[in-house]
PDB file of C-alpha atoms in Angstrom:
ATOM      1  CA  GLY A   1      11.365  43.748   1.134  1.00 61.00           C
ATOM      2  CA  ALA A   2      12.214  40.272  -0.684  1.00 65.00           C
ATOM      3  CA  VAL A   3      10.685  37.094   0.337  1.00 87.00           C
ATOM      4  CA  VAL A   4      12.339  33.426   0.785  1.00 92.00           C
ATOM      5  CA  SER A   5       9.904  30.747   1.573  1.00 93.00           C
ATOM      6  CA  GLN A   6      10.911  27.670   3.034  1.00 95.00           C
ATOM      7  CA  HIS A   7       8.876  24.379   2.791  1.00 95.00           C
ATOM      8  CA  PRO A   8       8.068  22.756   5.014  1.00 96.00           C
ATOM      9  CA  SER A   9       8.275  24.552   8.346  1.00 94.00           C
ATOM     10  CA  ARG A  10       8.424  21.215  10.249  1.00 95.00           C
ATOM     11  CA  VAL A  11       9.141  17.358   8.998  1.00 97.00           C
ATOM     12  CA  ILE A  12       9.168  13.962  11.141  1.00 97.00           C
ATOM     13  CA  CYS A  13      10.321  11.111   9.336  1.00 96.00           C
ATOM     14  CA  LYS A  14      11.491   7.788   9.844  1.00 97.00           C
ATOM     15  CA  SER A  15      15.262   6.551   9.672  1.00 97.00           C
ATOM     16  CA  GLY A  16      16.213   5.302   6.278  1.00 97.00           C
ATOM     17  CA  THR A  17      13.880   7.560   4.258  1.00 97.00           C
ATOM     18  CA  SER A  18      14.577  10.496   2.190  1.00 97.00           C
ATOM     19  CA  VAL A  19      13.524  14.257   3.379  1.00 98.00           C
ATOM     20  CA  LYS A  20      13.256  16.965   0.638  1.00 98.00           C
ATOM     21  CA  ILE A  21      13.604  20.753   2.027  1.00 98.00           C
ATOM     22  CA  GLU A  22      12.510  23.313  -0.639  1.00 97.00           C
ATOM     23  CA  CYS A  23      13.722  26.825  -0.645  1.00 96.00           C
ATOM     24  CA  ARG A  24      12.163  29.479  -3.087  1.00 95.00           C
ATOM     25  CA  SER A  25      12.828  33.130  -3.731  1.00 93.00           C
ATOM     26  CA  LEU A  26       9.374  34.544  -4.220  1.00 91.00           C
ATOM     27  CA  ASP A  27       9.868  38.192  -5.653  1.00 85.00           C
ATOM     28  CA  PHE A  28      13.476  37.504  -7.241  1.00 87.00           C
ATOM     29  CA  GLN A  29      15.828  35.497  -9.025  1.00 88.00           C
ATOM     30  CA  ALA A  30      18.567  33.913  -7.100  1.00 88.00           C
ATOM     31  CA  THR A  31      21.390  32.358  -8.807  1.00 89.00           C
ATOM     32  CA  THR A  32      22.918  31.547  -5.510  1.00 91.00           C
ATOM     33  CA  MET A  33      21.489  30.216  -1.986  1.00 94.00           C
ATOM     34  CA  PHE A  34      22.918  29.120   0.804  1.00 94.00           C
ATOM     35  CA  TRP A  35      21.621  26.362   3.162  1.00 97.00           C
ATOM     36  CA  TYR A  36      22.678  25.752   6.954  1.00 96.00           C
ATOM     37  CA  ARG A  37      22.362  23.789   9.515  1.00 96.00           C
ATOM     38  CA  GLN A  38      21.907  24.386  13.314  1.00 93.00           C
ATOM     39  CA  PHE A  39      22.075  22.079  16.596  1.00 88.00           C
ATOM     40  CA  PRO A  40      19.597  22.940  19.637  1.00 85.00           C
ATOM     41  CA  LYS A  41      21.501  25.670  21.350  1.00 83.00           C
ATOM     42  CA  LYS A  42      24.128  26.463  18.946  1.00 87.00           C
ATOM     43  CA  SER A  43      24.889  28.907  15.818  1.00 89.00           C
ATOM     44  CA  LEU A  44      24.177  28.147  12.346  1.00 92.00           C
ATOM     45  CA  MET A  45      26.872  26.339  10.302  1.00 93.00           C
ATOM     46  CA  LEU A  46      27.055  26.581   6.493  1.00 93.00           C
ATOM     47  CA  MET A  47      26.544  23.539   4.649  1.00 96.00           C
ATOM     48  CA  ALA A  48      26.855  24.288   1.219  1.00 96.00           C
ATOM     49  CA  THR A  49      26.171  26.869  -1.825  1.00 94.00           C
ATOM     50  CA  SER A  50      23.766  25.866  -4.236  1.00 94.00           C
ATOM     51  CA  ASN A  51      24.323  27.088  -7.645  1.00 91.00           C
ATOM     52  CA  GLU A  52      21.715  27.309 -10.496  1.00 91.00           C
ATOM     53  CA  GLY A  53      22.511  25.156 -13.272  1.00 88.00           C
ATOM     54  CA  SER A  54      25.854  23.750 -11.635  1.00 90.00           C
ATOM     55  CA  LYS A  55      26.971  21.465  -8.871  1.00 93.00           C
ATOM     56  CA  ALA A  56      26.417  22.822  -5.179  1.00 95.00           C
ATOM     57  CA  THR A  57      29.806  23.559  -3.275  1.00 94.00           C
ATOM     58  CA  TYR A  58      29.856  21.614  -0.054  1.00 96.00           C
ATOM     59  CA  GLU A  59      31.523  23.248   3.032  1.00 94.00           C
ATOM     60  CA  GLN A  60      34.215  21.024   4.672  1.00 94.00           C
ATOM     61  CA  GLY A  61      32.838  17.806   6.463  1.00 94.00           C
ATOM     62  CA  VAL A  62      29.334  18.107   5.015  1.00 96.00           C
ATOM     63  CA  GLU A  63      28.415  14.718   2.610  1.00 95.00           C
ATOM     64  CA  LYS A  64      27.468  15.566  -0.226  1.00 94.00           C
ATOM     65  CA  ASP A  65      25.761  12.012  -1.371  1.00 95.00           C
ATOM     66  CA  LYS A  66      24.207  12.805   2.623  1.00 97.00           C
ATOM     67  CA  PHE A  67      22.361  16.218   1.762  1.00 97.00           C
ATOM     68  CA  LEU A  68      21.691  16.443  -2.014  1.00 97.00           C
ATOM     69  CA  ILE A  69      21.103  19.731  -3.329  1.00 96.00           C
ATOM     70  CA  ASN A  70      19.521  20.827  -6.188  1.00 94.00           C
ATOM     71  CA  HIS A  71      18.826  24.277  -8.197  1.00 93.00           C
ATOM     72  CA  ALA A  72      17.231  23.513 -10.476  1.00 85.00           C
ATOM     73  CA  SER A  73      16.074  26.996 -12.069  1.00 92.00           C
ATOM     74  CA  LEU A  74      16.589  30.406 -10.658  1.00 92.00           C
ATOM     75  CA  THR A  75      13.918  30.994  -7.645  1.00 94.00           C
ATOM     76  CA  LEU A  76      14.107  27.518  -6.505  1.00 96.00           C
ATOM     77  CA  SER A  77      16.707  25.285  -4.457  1.00 96.00           C
ATOM     78  CA  THR A  78      16.121  22.197  -2.760  1.00 97.00           C
ATOM     79  CA  LEU A  79      18.066  20.033  -0.110  1.00 98.00           C
ATOM     80  CA  THR A  80      17.479  16.278   0.567  1.00 98.00           C
ATOM     81  CA  VAL A  81      18.389  14.365   3.312  1.00 98.00           C
ATOM     82  CA  THR A  82      18.739  11.182   2.613  1.00 97.00           C
ATOM     83  CA  SER A  83      18.958   7.655   4.287  1.00 97.00           C
ATOM     84  CA  ALA A  84      18.168   9.722   7.258  1.00 97.00           C
ATOM     85  CA  HIS A  85      19.127   9.108  10.788  1.00 96.00           C
ATOM     86  CA  PRO A  86      18.052  10.461  14.128  1.00 96.00           C
ATOM     87  CA  GLU A  87      21.145  12.509  14.016  1.00 95.00           C
ATOM     88  CA  ASP A  88      20.607  14.324  11.032  1.00 96.00           C
ATOM     89  CA  SER A  89      17.857  15.963  12.990  1.00 96.00           C
ATOM     90  CA  SER A  90      18.362  19.874  12.823  1.00 95.00           C
ATOM     91  CA  PHE A  91      17.389  23.035  12.208  1.00 95.00           C
ATOM     92  CA  TYR A  92      17.796  23.421   8.311  1.00 97.00           C
ATOM     93  CA  ILE A  93      17.566  27.595   6.765  1.00 95.00           C
ATOM     94  CA  CYS A  94      18.398  28.543   3.651  1.00 95.00           C
ATOM     95  CA  SER A  95      19.406  32.160   2.584  1.00 92.00           C
ATOM     96  CA  ALA A  96      19.145  33.868  -0.731  1.00 90.00           C
ATOM     97  CA  PRO A  97      21.122  37.111  -1.933  1.00 83.00           C
ATOM     98  CA  GLN A  98      19.232  39.517  -4.314  1.00 74.00           C
ATOM     99  CA  VAL A  99      22.549  40.012  -5.657  1.00 68.00           C
ATOM    100  CA  ASN A 100      23.287  43.501  -7.151  1.00 63.00           C
ATOM    101  CA  VAL A 101      20.200  45.160  -5.724  1.00 60.00           C
ATOM    102  CA  ASN A 102      21.750  44.927  -1.709  1.00 60.00           C
ATOM    103  CA  THR A 103      23.571  42.992   0.136  1.00 61.00           C
ATOM    104  CA  GLU A 104      21.216  41.922   2.955  1.00 68.00           C
ATOM    105  CA  ALA A 105      20.760  38.059   2.874  1.00 74.00           C
ATOM    106  CA  PHE A 106      16.894  37.122   2.923  1.00 84.00           C
ATOM    107  CA  PHE A 107      16.468  33.848   4.894  1.00 88.00           C
ATOM    108  CA  GLY A 108      13.845  31.199   4.791  1.00 91.00           C
ATOM    109  CA  GLN A 109      11.863  30.207   8.040  1.00 90.00           C
ATOM    110  CA  GLY A 110      13.591  27.349   8.581  1.00 93.00           C
ATOM    111  CA  THR A 111      12.732  23.758   8.628  1.00 95.00           C
ATOM    112  CA  ARG A 112      12.998  21.504  11.695  1.00 95.00           C
ATOM    113  CA  LEU A 113      13.710  17.720  11.024  1.00 96.00           C
ATOM    114  CA  THR A 114      13.253  14.968  13.406  1.00 96.00           C
ATOM    115  CA  VAL A 115      14.467  11.935  12.367  1.00 97.00           C
ATOM    116  CA  VAL A 116      12.827   8.802  14.373  1.00 97.00           C
TER     117      VAL A 116
ATOM    118  CA  SER B   1      36.505  27.167  12.165  1.00 52.00           C
ATOM    119  CA  GLN B   2      34.122  29.071   9.984  1.00 63.00           C
ATOM    120  CA  GLN B   3      32.759  31.041  12.903  1.00 72.00           C
ATOM    121  CA  GLY B   4      33.215  34.725  13.994  1.00 80.00           C
ATOM    122  CA  GLU B   5      33.123  34.028  18.398  1.00 84.00           C
ATOM    123  CA  GLU B   6      30.410  35.931  20.095  1.00 88.00           C
ATOM    124  CA  ASP B   7      30.489  37.358  23.481  1.00 89.00           C
ATOM    125  CA  PRO B   8      29.130  36.603  26.278  1.00 93.00           C
ATOM    126  CA  GLN B   9      28.047  33.326  25.617  1.00 92.00           C
ATOM    127  CA  ALA B  10      24.857  34.139  27.511  1.00 95.00           C
ATOM    128  CA  LEU B  11      23.936  37.136  29.161  1.00 96.00           C
ATOM    129  CA  SER B  12      20.909  37.794  32.355  1.00 97.00           C
ATOM    130  CA  ILE B  13      19.748  41.052  32.955  1.00 97.00           C
ATOM    131  CA  GLN B  14      16.735  43.209  34.531  1.00 97.00           C
ATOM    132  CA  GLU B  15      14.382  44.893  32.253  1.00 97.00           C
ATOM    133  CA  GLY B  16      15.143  48.667  31.830  1.00 97.00           C
ATOM    134  CA  GLU B  17      19.048  47.774  31.955  1.00 97.00           C
ATOM    135  CA  ASN B  18      21.114  47.899  28.410  1.00 98.00           C
ATOM    136  CA  ALA B  19      22.796  44.759  27.170  1.00 97.00           C
ATOM    137  CA  THR B  20      25.651  44.708  25.093  1.00 97.00           C
ATOM    138  CA  MET B  21      27.137  42.140  22.949  1.00 97.00           C
ATOM    139  CA  ASN B  22      30.216  41.646  21.057  1.00 96.00           C
ATOM    140  CA  CYS B  23      31.105  39.560  17.699  1.00 95.00           C
ATOM    141  CA  SER B  24      34.404  38.570  16.220  1.00 94.00           C
ATOM    142  CA  TYR B  25      35.386  37.615  13.083  1.00 92.00           C
ATOM    143  CA  LYS B  26      38.477  36.491  11.397  1.00 88.00           C
ATOM    144  CA  THR B  27      38.445  37.296   7.334  1.00 84.00           C
ATOM    145  CA  SER B  28      38.032  40.767   5.470  1.00 85.00           C
ATOM    146  CA  ILE B  29      34.074  41.494   5.168  1.00 86.00           C
ATOM    147  CA  ASN B  30      31.947  43.714   2.739  1.00 84.00           C
ATOM    148  CA  ASN B  31      29.052  43.948   5.685  1.00 88.00           C
ATOM    149  CA  LEU B  32      28.232  42.626   8.887  1.00 92.00           C
ATOM    150  CA  GLN B  33      24.517  42.007  10.461  1.00 92.00           C
ATOM    151  CA  TRP B  34      22.802  40.990  13.311  1.00 94.00           C
ATOM    152  CA  TYR B  35      20.030  38.674  13.647  1.00 93.00           C
ATOM    153  CA  ARG B  36      17.614  37.766  16.328  1.00 95.00           C
ATOM    154  CA  GLN B  37      16.279  33.989  16.930  1.00 93.00           C
ATOM    155  CA  ASN B  38      13.554  33.394  19.393  1.00 91.00           C
ATOM    156  CA  SER B  39      13.670  29.709  20.692  1.00 85.00           C
ATOM    157  CA  GLY B  40      12.794  27.215  18.394  1.00 78.00           C
ATOM    158  CA  ARG B  41      12.267  29.891  15.036  1.00 83.00           C
ATOM    159  CA  GLY B  42      13.467  31.665  12.369  1.00 85.00           C
ATOM    160  CA  LEU B  43      16.043  34.498  12.182  1.00 88.00           C
ATOM    161  CA  VAL B  44      15.128  37.779  12.031  1.00 89.00           C
ATOM    162  CA  HIS B  45      17.100  40.403  10.745  1.00 89.00           C
ATOM    163  CA  LEU B  46      17.916  43.109  13.057  1.00 94.00           C
ATOM    164  CA  ILE B  47      20.488  45.584  11.009  1.00 93.00           C
ATOM    165  CA  LEU B  48      22.996  45.966   8.644  1.00 91.00           C
ATOM    166  CA  ILE B  49      26.058  48.007   8.962  1.00 93.00           C
ATOM    167  CA  ARG B  50      28.759  48.411   5.765  1.00 90.00           C
ATOM    168  CA  SER B  51      32.531  47.941   5.985  1.00 90.00           C
ATOM    169  CA  ASN B  52      32.736  51.694   5.332  1.00 92.00           C
ATOM    170  CA  GLU B  53      30.595  52.698   8.367  1.00 95.00           C
ATOM    171  CA  ARG B  54      31.078  52.865  12.208  1.00 97.00           C
ATOM    172  CA  GLU B  55      28.207  53.346  13.710  1.00 98.00           C
ATOM    173  CA  LYS B  56      24.499  52.774  12.771  1.00 97.00           C
ATOM    174  CA  HIS B  57      21.314  53.147  14.762  1.00 96.00           C
ATOM    175  CA  SER B  58      17.734  51.431  14.471  1.00 95.00           C
ATOM    176  CA  GLY B  59      15.194  51.695  17.279  1.00 97.00           C
ATOM    177  CA  ARG B  60      16.668  50.643  20.785  1.00 97.00           C
ATOM    178  CA  LEU B  61      19.546  49.255  18.787  1.00 98.00           C
ATOM    179  CA  ARG B  62      23.140  50.530  18.106  1.00 98.00           C
ATOM    180  CA  VAL B  63      25.485  48.745  16.327  1.00 98.00           C
ATOM    181  CA  THR B  64      29.580  49.839  16.244  1.00 98.00           C
ATOM    182  CA  LEU B  65      32.032  48.163  13.737  1.00 97.00           C
ATOM    183  CA  ASP B  66      35.737  48.239  13.964  1.00 97.00           C
ATOM    184  CA  THR B  67      36.986  46.330  11.034  1.00 94.00           C
ATOM    185  CA  SER B  68      40.731  46.925  12.488  1.00 94.00           C
ATOM    186  CA  LYS B  69      40.299  45.037  15.212  1.00 95.00           C
ATOM    187  CA  LYS B  70      37.221  42.600  13.214  1.00 94.00           C
ATOM    188  CA  SER B  71      34.682  43.397  15.778  1.00 96.00           C
ATOM    189  CA  SER B  72      31.717  44.435  16.124  1.00 97.00           C
ATOM    190  CA  SER B  73      29.063  45.008  19.020  1.00 97.00           C
ATOM    191  CA  LEU B  74      25.386  45.192  19.768  1.00 98.00           C
ATOM    192  CA  LEU B  75      23.764  47.382  22.030  1.00 98.00           C
ATOM    193  CA  ILE B  76      20.279  46.930  22.877  1.00 98.00           C
ATOM    194  CA  THR B  77      18.878  50.010  25.227  1.00 98.00           C
ATOM    195  CA  ALA B  78      15.721  50.205  27.515  1.00 98.00           C
ATOM    196  CA  SER B  79      15.716  46.623  27.121  1.00 97.00           C
ATOM    197  CA  ARG B  80      11.982  44.508  27.390  1.00 97.00           C
ATOM    198  CA  ALA B  81      11.485  41.132  28.277  1.00 96.00           C
ATOM    199  CA  ALA B  82      10.394  40.446  24.713  1.00 96.00           C
ATOM    200  CA  ASP B  83      14.096  41.354  23.739  1.00 97.00           C
ATOM    201  CA  THR B  84      14.514  37.546  25.114  1.00 97.00           C
ATOM    202  CA  ALA B  85      16.179  35.355  22.152  1.00 96.00           C
ATOM    203  CA  SER B  86      19.507  34.572  20.696  1.00 95.00           C
ATOM    204  CA  TYR B  87      21.422  37.039  18.992  1.00 96.00           C
ATOM    205  CA  PHE B  88      23.796  36.521  16.305  1.00 94.00           C
ATOM    206  CA  CYS B  89      26.379  38.190  13.983  1.00 95.00           C
ATOM    207  CA  ALA B  90      26.906  37.316  10.488  1.00 92.00           C
ATOM    208  CA  THR B  91      29.569  38.787   8.495  1.00 90.00           C
ATOM    209  CA  GLY B  92      28.984  38.639   4.564  1.00 82.00           C
ATOM    210  CA  ASP B  93      31.698  38.381   1.549  1.00 73.00           C
ATOM    211  CA  SER B  94      31.060  40.526  -1.086  1.00 63.00           C
ATOM    212  CA  GLY B  95      32.111  38.216  -3.722  1.00 67.00           C
ATOM    213  CA  THR B  96      30.065  35.351  -2.905  1.00 70.00           C
ATOM    214  CA  TYR B  97      26.933  36.920  -0.494  1.00 76.00           C
ATOM    215  CA  LYS B  98      27.812  34.073   1.727  1.00 82.00           C
ATOM    216  CA  TYR B  99      27.421  34.660   5.247  1.00 87.00           C
ATOM    217  CA  ILE B 100      29.290  33.368   7.804  1.00 88.00           C
ATOM    218  CA  PHE B 101      27.459  33.553  11.589  1.00 91.00           C
ATOM    219  CA  GLY B 102      29.120  33.811  15.047  1.00 91.00           C
ATOM    220  CA  THR B 103      28.687  31.691  18.368  1.00 91.00           C
ATOM    221  CA  GLY B 104      25.688  33.702  19.593  1.00 93.00           C
ATOM    222  CA  THR B 105      24.441  35.447  22.637  1.00 95.00           C
ATOM    223  CA  ARG B 106      21.648  34.131  24.345  1.00 95.00           C
ATOM    224  CA  LEU B 107      19.910  37.240  26.160  1.00 97.00           C
ATOM    225  CA  LYS B 108      17.436  36.772  28.981  1.00 97.00           C
ATOM    226  CA  VAL B 109      15.448  39.944  30.156  1.00 97.00           C
ATOM    227  CA  LEU B 110      14.071  39.350  33.190  1.00 96.00           C
ATOM    228  CA  ALA B 111      10.377  41.456  33.876  1.00 91.00           C
TER     229      ALA B 111
END
């Protein structure tokens, strides 16, 4: 099946720095990707829809200046957590649909971000 | 809230017993999927059921879908300790391929 690769799987950064997380579709093109955030022992909350060649669409309550999304190619979307704070520590996961092939969502392995 | 609701929030059973989890959602859907997540790990896709299907089986898993009630259930039969995990339903929008997750059920299977 289709594979979505997310990198890095774990990252620890200092408060005030920025962290970039990559999401790649390995064997298919994805004009749309989705970014989710998961707090400990909670469900996944949709943060934003990443659109290739245009601006991302953010869900209500998500700060777009805090969570910068760039979908520069048909196989890569990046999420940059800017000026990270400890409360940004979370599990971030991306997904990419294989549009017009099936409707199963393919998820990356997730990135555990710890801000110290 | 964008999320669907799942119940129970937590479930503890003995190995060999069946586990049933329920999911309710709010909008019209194209399909519904169930995922498993082991602690601190990524998502594992279990099964997809389309809006025109009422029941689906995969190994020890049985999923039902009632679109009139906007609900789904996941049954795990003959549970094993390795089934211990969190289980999430996710509803799919055919127009956007955006998936909204339920609140999840934490299943613990005791050996």
